[in-house]
Amino acid sequence: MKTIFTEKHHLRNSKTELYGGELVQPFERPSRAEYIIGRVREAVLGPIIDPHDFGMDAIYKVHDRDYVDFLEVAWEQWQAENFSGEAIPTTWPARRMSQRVPDFIEGKLGYYAMAGETSISEGTWEAAYWSAQVALTGASHLGSGDQGVFALCRPPGHHAAIDMYGGYCFLNNAAVAAQSLLDDGAKRVAIVDVDFHHGNGTQDIFYKRNDVLFASLHGHPADAFPHFLGYRDENGEGDGIGFNVNYPMKPGTGFDEWRSALTDALHRVNRFAPDALVVSLGVDTFENDPISFFKLKSEDFRRYGADIAKLRLPTLFVMEGGYDIDEIGVNTVNVLQGFSQLRQERAAR
């Protein structure tokens, strides 16, 4: 299996995150990707390839142009005001307030942020841009005939909505990749999000569409970030009714219950009959992850990788979350190995 990866992820190296009432070292940090690529090399998973630069067109197809333009200049505008810290929003257009975009950077941050934990720092835009290019490169290899590709994206993307950032995400890599597959000839694409947190951004982008089926397995929003999206009754809107499926689960969920939800999601994907599958691969479902409450063990990741392979679909794995850095590489590669090994065994029959 090919891995698409760039060292430019290091450009995203913020020092502050608002967590538990304190400014702490971000859980989403460069060492995450280094643990994963180190395990990819150790396991000899396959060739590691630099991304191609596909430009902005694919990004603009899933994100509001004004929002993207804001991300490009947010750090420079913050610096221009001589603020000494990293850019963190402090005010939002809450209920019954005006929904107009302010001119001042403080207001702009709040307008475009879905949450306040994620700071913008030097290099954030460049890293986010290249993370999207990693996903687009992975999609291009899928379009060229590869049956399984791993896009090691950092920063992650599934919380990035049409015009909002947060949850460590700025551009929605999985959505950008799915749209590019459609643009390159696919009639239908499915996205299955196995990250612990709900893929609110992906849901927002495709909620009114029937050419993308989105299924998300996640911590119940009553108990887990992002809290305000991801309920079971969110089934799509307009043409998208029936093409959005959520599987919220309560604290302490183990692999058997989680896998039952995955089985149902994969059955829905099979009935949808897509031309390709995008997996938003978050491994923060691990039992020792510091900011989640599911109880999957390392071997479980290998088992569900094989479950995904049974669909026999061209599959792009797009890296999302996972914050227990001692195990993140093992758990990520276990999914990919479980997928690849079953595909190889079936091909050999």
XYZ file of C-alpha atoms in Angstrom, residues 24 43-44 48 77 110 114 131 160 172 180 190 248 272 279 313 334:
17
model
C -1.601 23.431 27.238
C 6.286 -2.466 8.915
C 7.453 -2.007 5.286
C 6.161 6.542 0.654
C -3.617 39.756 10.205
C -14.881 33.924 16.058
C -16.635 26.336 15.451
C -2.449 18.180 4.014
C -13.616 21.511 9.025
C -11.581 18.911 5.123
C -12.008 15.047 -6.586
C -18.940 6.768 0.301
C -23.388 7.870 18.383
C -25.122 2.420 -2.014
C -12.199 6.219 5.262
C -13.841 -1.157 -3.091
C -2.810 -2.318 12.095
